[in-house]
CSV table of C-alpha atoms in Angstrom, one decimal:
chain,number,residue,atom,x,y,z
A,599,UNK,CA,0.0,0.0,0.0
A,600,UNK,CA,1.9,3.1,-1.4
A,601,UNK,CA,0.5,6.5,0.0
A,602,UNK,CA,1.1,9.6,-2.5
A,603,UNK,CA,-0.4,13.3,-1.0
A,604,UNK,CA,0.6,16.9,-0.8
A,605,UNK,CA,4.0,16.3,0.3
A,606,UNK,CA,6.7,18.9,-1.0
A,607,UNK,CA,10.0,17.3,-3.1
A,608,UNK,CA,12.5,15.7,-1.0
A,609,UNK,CA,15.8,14.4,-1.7
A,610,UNK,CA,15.6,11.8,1.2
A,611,UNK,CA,13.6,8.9,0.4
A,612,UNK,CA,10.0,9.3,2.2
A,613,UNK,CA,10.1,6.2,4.2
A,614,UNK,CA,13.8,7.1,5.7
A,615,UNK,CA,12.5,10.6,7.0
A,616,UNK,CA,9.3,9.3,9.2
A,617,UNK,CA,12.0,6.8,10.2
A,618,UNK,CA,14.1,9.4,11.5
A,619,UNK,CA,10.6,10.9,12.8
A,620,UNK,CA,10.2,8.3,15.1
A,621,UNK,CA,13.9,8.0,16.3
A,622,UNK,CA,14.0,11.3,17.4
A,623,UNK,CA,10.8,10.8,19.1
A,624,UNK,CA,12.1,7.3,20.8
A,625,UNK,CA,15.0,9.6,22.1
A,626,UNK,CA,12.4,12.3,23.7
A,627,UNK,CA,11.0,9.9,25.6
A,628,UNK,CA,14.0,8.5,27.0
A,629,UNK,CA,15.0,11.8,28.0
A,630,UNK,CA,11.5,13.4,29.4
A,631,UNK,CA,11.9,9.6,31.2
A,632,UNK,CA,15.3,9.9,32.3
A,633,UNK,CA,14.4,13.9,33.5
A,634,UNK,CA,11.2,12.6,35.5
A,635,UNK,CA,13.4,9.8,37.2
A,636,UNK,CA,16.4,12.3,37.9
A,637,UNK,CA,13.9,15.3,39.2
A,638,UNK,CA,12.5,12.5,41.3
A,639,UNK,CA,15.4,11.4,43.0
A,640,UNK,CA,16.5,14.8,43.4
A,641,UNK,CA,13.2,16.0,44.8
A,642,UNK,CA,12.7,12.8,47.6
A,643,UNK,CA,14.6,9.2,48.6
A,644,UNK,CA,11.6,6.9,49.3
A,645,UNK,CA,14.7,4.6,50.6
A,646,UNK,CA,16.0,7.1,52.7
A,647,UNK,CA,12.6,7.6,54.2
A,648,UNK,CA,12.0,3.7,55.2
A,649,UNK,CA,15.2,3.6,56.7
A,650,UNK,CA,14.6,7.2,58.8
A,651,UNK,CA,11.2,5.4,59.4
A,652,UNK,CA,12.8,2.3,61.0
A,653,UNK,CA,15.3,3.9,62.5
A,654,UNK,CA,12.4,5.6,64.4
A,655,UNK,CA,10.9,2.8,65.3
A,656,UNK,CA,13.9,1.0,66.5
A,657,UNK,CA,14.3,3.7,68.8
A,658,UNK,CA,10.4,3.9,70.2
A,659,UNK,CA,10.9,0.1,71.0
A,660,UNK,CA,14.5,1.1,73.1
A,661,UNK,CA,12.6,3.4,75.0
A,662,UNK,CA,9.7,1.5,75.6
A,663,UNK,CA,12.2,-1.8,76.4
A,664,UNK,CA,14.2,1.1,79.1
A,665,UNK,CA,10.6,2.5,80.5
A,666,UNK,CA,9.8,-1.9,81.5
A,667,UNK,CA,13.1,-2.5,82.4
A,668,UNK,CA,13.0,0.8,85.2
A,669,UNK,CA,9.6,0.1,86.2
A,670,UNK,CA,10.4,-3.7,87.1
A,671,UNK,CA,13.6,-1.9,89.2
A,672,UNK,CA,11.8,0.1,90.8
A,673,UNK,CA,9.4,-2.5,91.8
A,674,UNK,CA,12.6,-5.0,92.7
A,675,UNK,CA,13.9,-2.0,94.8
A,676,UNK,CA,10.7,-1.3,96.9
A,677,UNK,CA,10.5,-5.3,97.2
A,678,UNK,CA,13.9,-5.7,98.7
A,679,UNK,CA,13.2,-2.9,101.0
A,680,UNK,CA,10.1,-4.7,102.4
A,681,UNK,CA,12.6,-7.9,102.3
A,682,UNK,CA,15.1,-5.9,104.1
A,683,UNK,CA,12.7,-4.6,106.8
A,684,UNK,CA,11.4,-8.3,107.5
A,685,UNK,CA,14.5,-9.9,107.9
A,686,UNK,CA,15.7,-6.7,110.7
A,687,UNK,CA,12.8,-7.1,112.5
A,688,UNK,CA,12.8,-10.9,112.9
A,689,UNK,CA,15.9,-10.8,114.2
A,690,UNK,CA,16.9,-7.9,115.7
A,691,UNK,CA,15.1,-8.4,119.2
A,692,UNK,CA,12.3,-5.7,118.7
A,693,UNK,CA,9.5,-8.4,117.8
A,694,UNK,CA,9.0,-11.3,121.1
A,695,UNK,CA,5.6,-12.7,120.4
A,696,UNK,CA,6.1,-16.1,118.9
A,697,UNK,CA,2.7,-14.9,116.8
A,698,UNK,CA,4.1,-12.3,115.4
A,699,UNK,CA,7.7,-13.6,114.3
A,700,UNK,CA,5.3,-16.3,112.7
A,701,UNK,CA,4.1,-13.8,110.8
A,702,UNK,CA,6.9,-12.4,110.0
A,703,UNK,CA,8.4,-15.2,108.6
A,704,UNK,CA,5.7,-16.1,106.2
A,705,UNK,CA,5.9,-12.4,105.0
A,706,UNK,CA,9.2,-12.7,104.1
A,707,UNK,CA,8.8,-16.5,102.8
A,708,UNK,CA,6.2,-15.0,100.7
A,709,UNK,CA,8.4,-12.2,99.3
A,710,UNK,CA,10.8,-15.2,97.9
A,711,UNK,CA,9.5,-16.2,94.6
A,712,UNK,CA,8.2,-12.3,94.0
A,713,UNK,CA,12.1,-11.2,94.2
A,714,UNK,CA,12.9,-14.1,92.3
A,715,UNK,CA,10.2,-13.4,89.4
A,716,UNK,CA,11.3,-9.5,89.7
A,717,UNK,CA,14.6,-10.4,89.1
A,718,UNK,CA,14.0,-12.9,86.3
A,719,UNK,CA,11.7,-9.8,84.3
A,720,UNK,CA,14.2,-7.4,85.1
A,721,UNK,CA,17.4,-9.6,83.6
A,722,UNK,CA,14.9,-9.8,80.4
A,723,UNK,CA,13.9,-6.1,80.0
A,724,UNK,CA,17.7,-5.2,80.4
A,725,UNK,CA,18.2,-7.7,77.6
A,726,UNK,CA,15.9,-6.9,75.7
A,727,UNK,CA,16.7,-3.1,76.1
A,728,UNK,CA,20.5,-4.0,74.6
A,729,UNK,CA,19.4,-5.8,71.6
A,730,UNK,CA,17.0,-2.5,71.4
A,731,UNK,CA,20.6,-0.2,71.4
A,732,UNK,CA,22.2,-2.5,68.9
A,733,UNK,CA,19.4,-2.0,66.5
A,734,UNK,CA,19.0,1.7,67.3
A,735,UNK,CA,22.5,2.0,66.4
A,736,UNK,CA,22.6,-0.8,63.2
A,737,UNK,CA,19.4,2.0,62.2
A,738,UNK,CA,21.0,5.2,62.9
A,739,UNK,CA,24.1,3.5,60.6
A,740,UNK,CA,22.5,2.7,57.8
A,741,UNK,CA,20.1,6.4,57.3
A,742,UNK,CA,23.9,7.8,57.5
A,743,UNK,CA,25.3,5.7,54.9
A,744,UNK,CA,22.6,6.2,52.7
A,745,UNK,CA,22.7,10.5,53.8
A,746,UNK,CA,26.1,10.2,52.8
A,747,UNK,CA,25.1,8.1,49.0
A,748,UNK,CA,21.9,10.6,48.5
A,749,UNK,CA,25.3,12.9,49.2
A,750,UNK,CA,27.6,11.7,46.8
A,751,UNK,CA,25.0,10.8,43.9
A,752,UNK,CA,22.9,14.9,44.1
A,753,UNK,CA,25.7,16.7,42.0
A,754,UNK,CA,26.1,14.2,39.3
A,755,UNK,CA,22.5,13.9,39.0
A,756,UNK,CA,22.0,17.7,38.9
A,757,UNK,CA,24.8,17.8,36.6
A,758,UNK,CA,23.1,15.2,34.5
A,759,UNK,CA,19.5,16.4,34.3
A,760,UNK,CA,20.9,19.5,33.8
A,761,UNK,CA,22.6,18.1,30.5
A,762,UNK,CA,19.2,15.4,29.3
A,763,UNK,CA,16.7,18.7,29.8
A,764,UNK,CA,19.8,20.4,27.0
A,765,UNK,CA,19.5,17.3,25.1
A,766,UNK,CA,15.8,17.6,25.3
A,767,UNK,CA,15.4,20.8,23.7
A,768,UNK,CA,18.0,20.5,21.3
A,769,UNK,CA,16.0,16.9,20.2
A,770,UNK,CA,12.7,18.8,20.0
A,771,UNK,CA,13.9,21.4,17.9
A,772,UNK,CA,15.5,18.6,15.6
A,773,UNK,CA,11.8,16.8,15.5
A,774,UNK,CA,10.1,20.3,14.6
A,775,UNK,CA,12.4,20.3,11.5
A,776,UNK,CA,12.3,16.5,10.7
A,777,UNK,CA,8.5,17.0,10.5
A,778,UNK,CA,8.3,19.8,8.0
A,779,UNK,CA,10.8,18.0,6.4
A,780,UNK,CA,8.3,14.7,6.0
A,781,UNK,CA,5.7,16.9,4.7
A,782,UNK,CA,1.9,17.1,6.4
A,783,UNK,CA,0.3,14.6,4.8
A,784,UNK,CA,3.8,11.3,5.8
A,785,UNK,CA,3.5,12.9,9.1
A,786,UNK,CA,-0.2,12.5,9.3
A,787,UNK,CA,0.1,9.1,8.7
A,788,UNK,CA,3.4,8.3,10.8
A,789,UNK,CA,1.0,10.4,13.7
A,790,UNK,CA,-1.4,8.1,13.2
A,791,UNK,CA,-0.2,4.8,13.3
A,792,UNK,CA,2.5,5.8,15.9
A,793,UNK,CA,-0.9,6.4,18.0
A,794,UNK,CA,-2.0,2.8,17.7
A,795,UNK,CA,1.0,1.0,17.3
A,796,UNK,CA,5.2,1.1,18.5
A,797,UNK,CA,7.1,1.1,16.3
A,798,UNK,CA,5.0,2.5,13.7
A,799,UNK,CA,8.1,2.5,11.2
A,800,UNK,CA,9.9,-0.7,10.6
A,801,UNK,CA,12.2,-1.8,8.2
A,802,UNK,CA,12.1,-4.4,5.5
A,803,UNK,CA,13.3,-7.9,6.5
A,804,UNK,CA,13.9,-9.3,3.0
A,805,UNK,CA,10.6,-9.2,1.7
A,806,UNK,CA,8.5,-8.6,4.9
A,807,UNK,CA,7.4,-6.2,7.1
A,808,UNK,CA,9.7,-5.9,9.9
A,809,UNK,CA,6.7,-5.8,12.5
A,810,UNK,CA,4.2,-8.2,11.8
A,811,UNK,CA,6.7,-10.2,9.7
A,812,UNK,CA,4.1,-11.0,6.8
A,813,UNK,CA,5.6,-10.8,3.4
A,814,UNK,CA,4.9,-7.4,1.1
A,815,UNK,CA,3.4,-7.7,-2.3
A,816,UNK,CA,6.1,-7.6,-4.7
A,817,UNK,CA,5.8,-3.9,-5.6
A,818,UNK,CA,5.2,-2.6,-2.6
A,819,UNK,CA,9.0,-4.6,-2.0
A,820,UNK,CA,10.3,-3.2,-4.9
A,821,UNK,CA,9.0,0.4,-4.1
A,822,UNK,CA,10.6,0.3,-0.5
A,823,UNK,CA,14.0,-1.1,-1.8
A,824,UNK,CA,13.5,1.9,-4.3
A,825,UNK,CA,12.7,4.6,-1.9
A,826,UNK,CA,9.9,5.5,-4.3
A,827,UNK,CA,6.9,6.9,-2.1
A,828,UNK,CA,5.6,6.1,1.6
A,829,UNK,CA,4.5,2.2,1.7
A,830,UNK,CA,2.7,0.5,4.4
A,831,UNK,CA,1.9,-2.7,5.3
A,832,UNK,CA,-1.1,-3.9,4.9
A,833,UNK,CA,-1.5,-6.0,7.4
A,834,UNK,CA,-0.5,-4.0,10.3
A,835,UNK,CA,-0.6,-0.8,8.6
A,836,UNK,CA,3.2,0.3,9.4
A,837,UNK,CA,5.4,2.2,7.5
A,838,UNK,CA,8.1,0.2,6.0
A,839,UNK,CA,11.6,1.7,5.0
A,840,UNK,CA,15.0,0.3,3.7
């Protein structure tokens, strides 16, 4: 399928300029990607976030593990005390009455297994309030190491988005030109099939279309070999070019 139209003379074949149409815009695309990616980065680090994030949390769980383990020694203190004050009474003369030292001594038997459990929960919490530390601090290392990354990587990336949105510009204003140079009517077309299908120009694989791989008719071969007008496929409707 050969398309003629209102296209002005050109001394580039028709099917190599709406190739070069759609090389320049394959390479804006990579660069508005690349600049959305680099002004991303350089605008937030979701990593650096998480591991701020955890590093908080590693720390609300030392505090919390610090808050048990001081509550349970401050209970274990005020116990002992008690314990303490039994054991002077029983045997420091002040208490005769056989009654009472009973009583006395089942107090303090009682308070036994209570230090014992205290003391148990309290070797636990402190523990349990190192491991806490050790990740605060394994937390606190990694958001440096990744500051100091974030760091090292910002001037190169400014450096380089600075260079693709260049690029960019210098690329669009090459497109603008390749387009008059294709004429209205090829870039109608190339518009138009680019819309529905990537890549709307493909080249010719012996006697094939390069994108749906079904042979041409023999002209339409010849024509593209030839460079002799703008042919498409007609199965899948792309340009084909040498």
């Amino acid at each position: 399928m050969t398309s003629g139209g209102d296209s002005p003379p050109r001394t580039e074949p028709r099917g190599r300029l709406v190739l070069h149409l759609q090389e320049l815009d394959d390479r804006i695309a990579q660069l508005r990607t690349e600049i959305s990616e680099l002004e991303a980065a350089l605008a937030g680090d979701p990593e650096l976030e998480s591991l701020r994030a955890a590093a908080q949390a590693a720390e609300a769980e030392r505090q919390a593990a610090e808050e048990k383990s001081r509550a349970v020694e401050r209970e274990l203190t005020g116990v002992r005390q008690r314990a303490r004050t039994l054991d002077r009474h029983l045997y420091d003369g002040s208490v005769r009455n056989p009654q009472d030292l009973l009583g006395l001594q089942h107090d303090l038997a009682s308070l036994r297994p209570h230090l014992d459990e205290l003391e148990g929960r309290l070797l636990e919490w402190m523990e349990a309030t190192e491991s806490a530390e050790a990740a605060v601090a394994a937390a606190r290392a990694a958001v440096t190491a990744r500051e100091a990354e974030r760091g090292s990587q910002e001037a190169p990336r400014r450096e380089r988005l600075e260079v693709a949105r260049r690029e960019l510009d210098e690329v669009l204003a090459l497109r603008a030109t390749a387009a008059t140079a294709a004429g209205p009517a090829d870039l109608r077309i190339y518009e138009r099939v680019a819309s529905r299908r990537r890549p709307a120009v493909v080249h010719l694989e012996g006697d094939s279309c390069g994108g749906c791989h079904l042979p041409l008719g023999i002209r339409e071969a010849n024509q593209v070999r030839a460079g002799d007008g703008l042919v498409q496929c007609s199965n899948c409707d792309r340009v084909v070019a040498r």
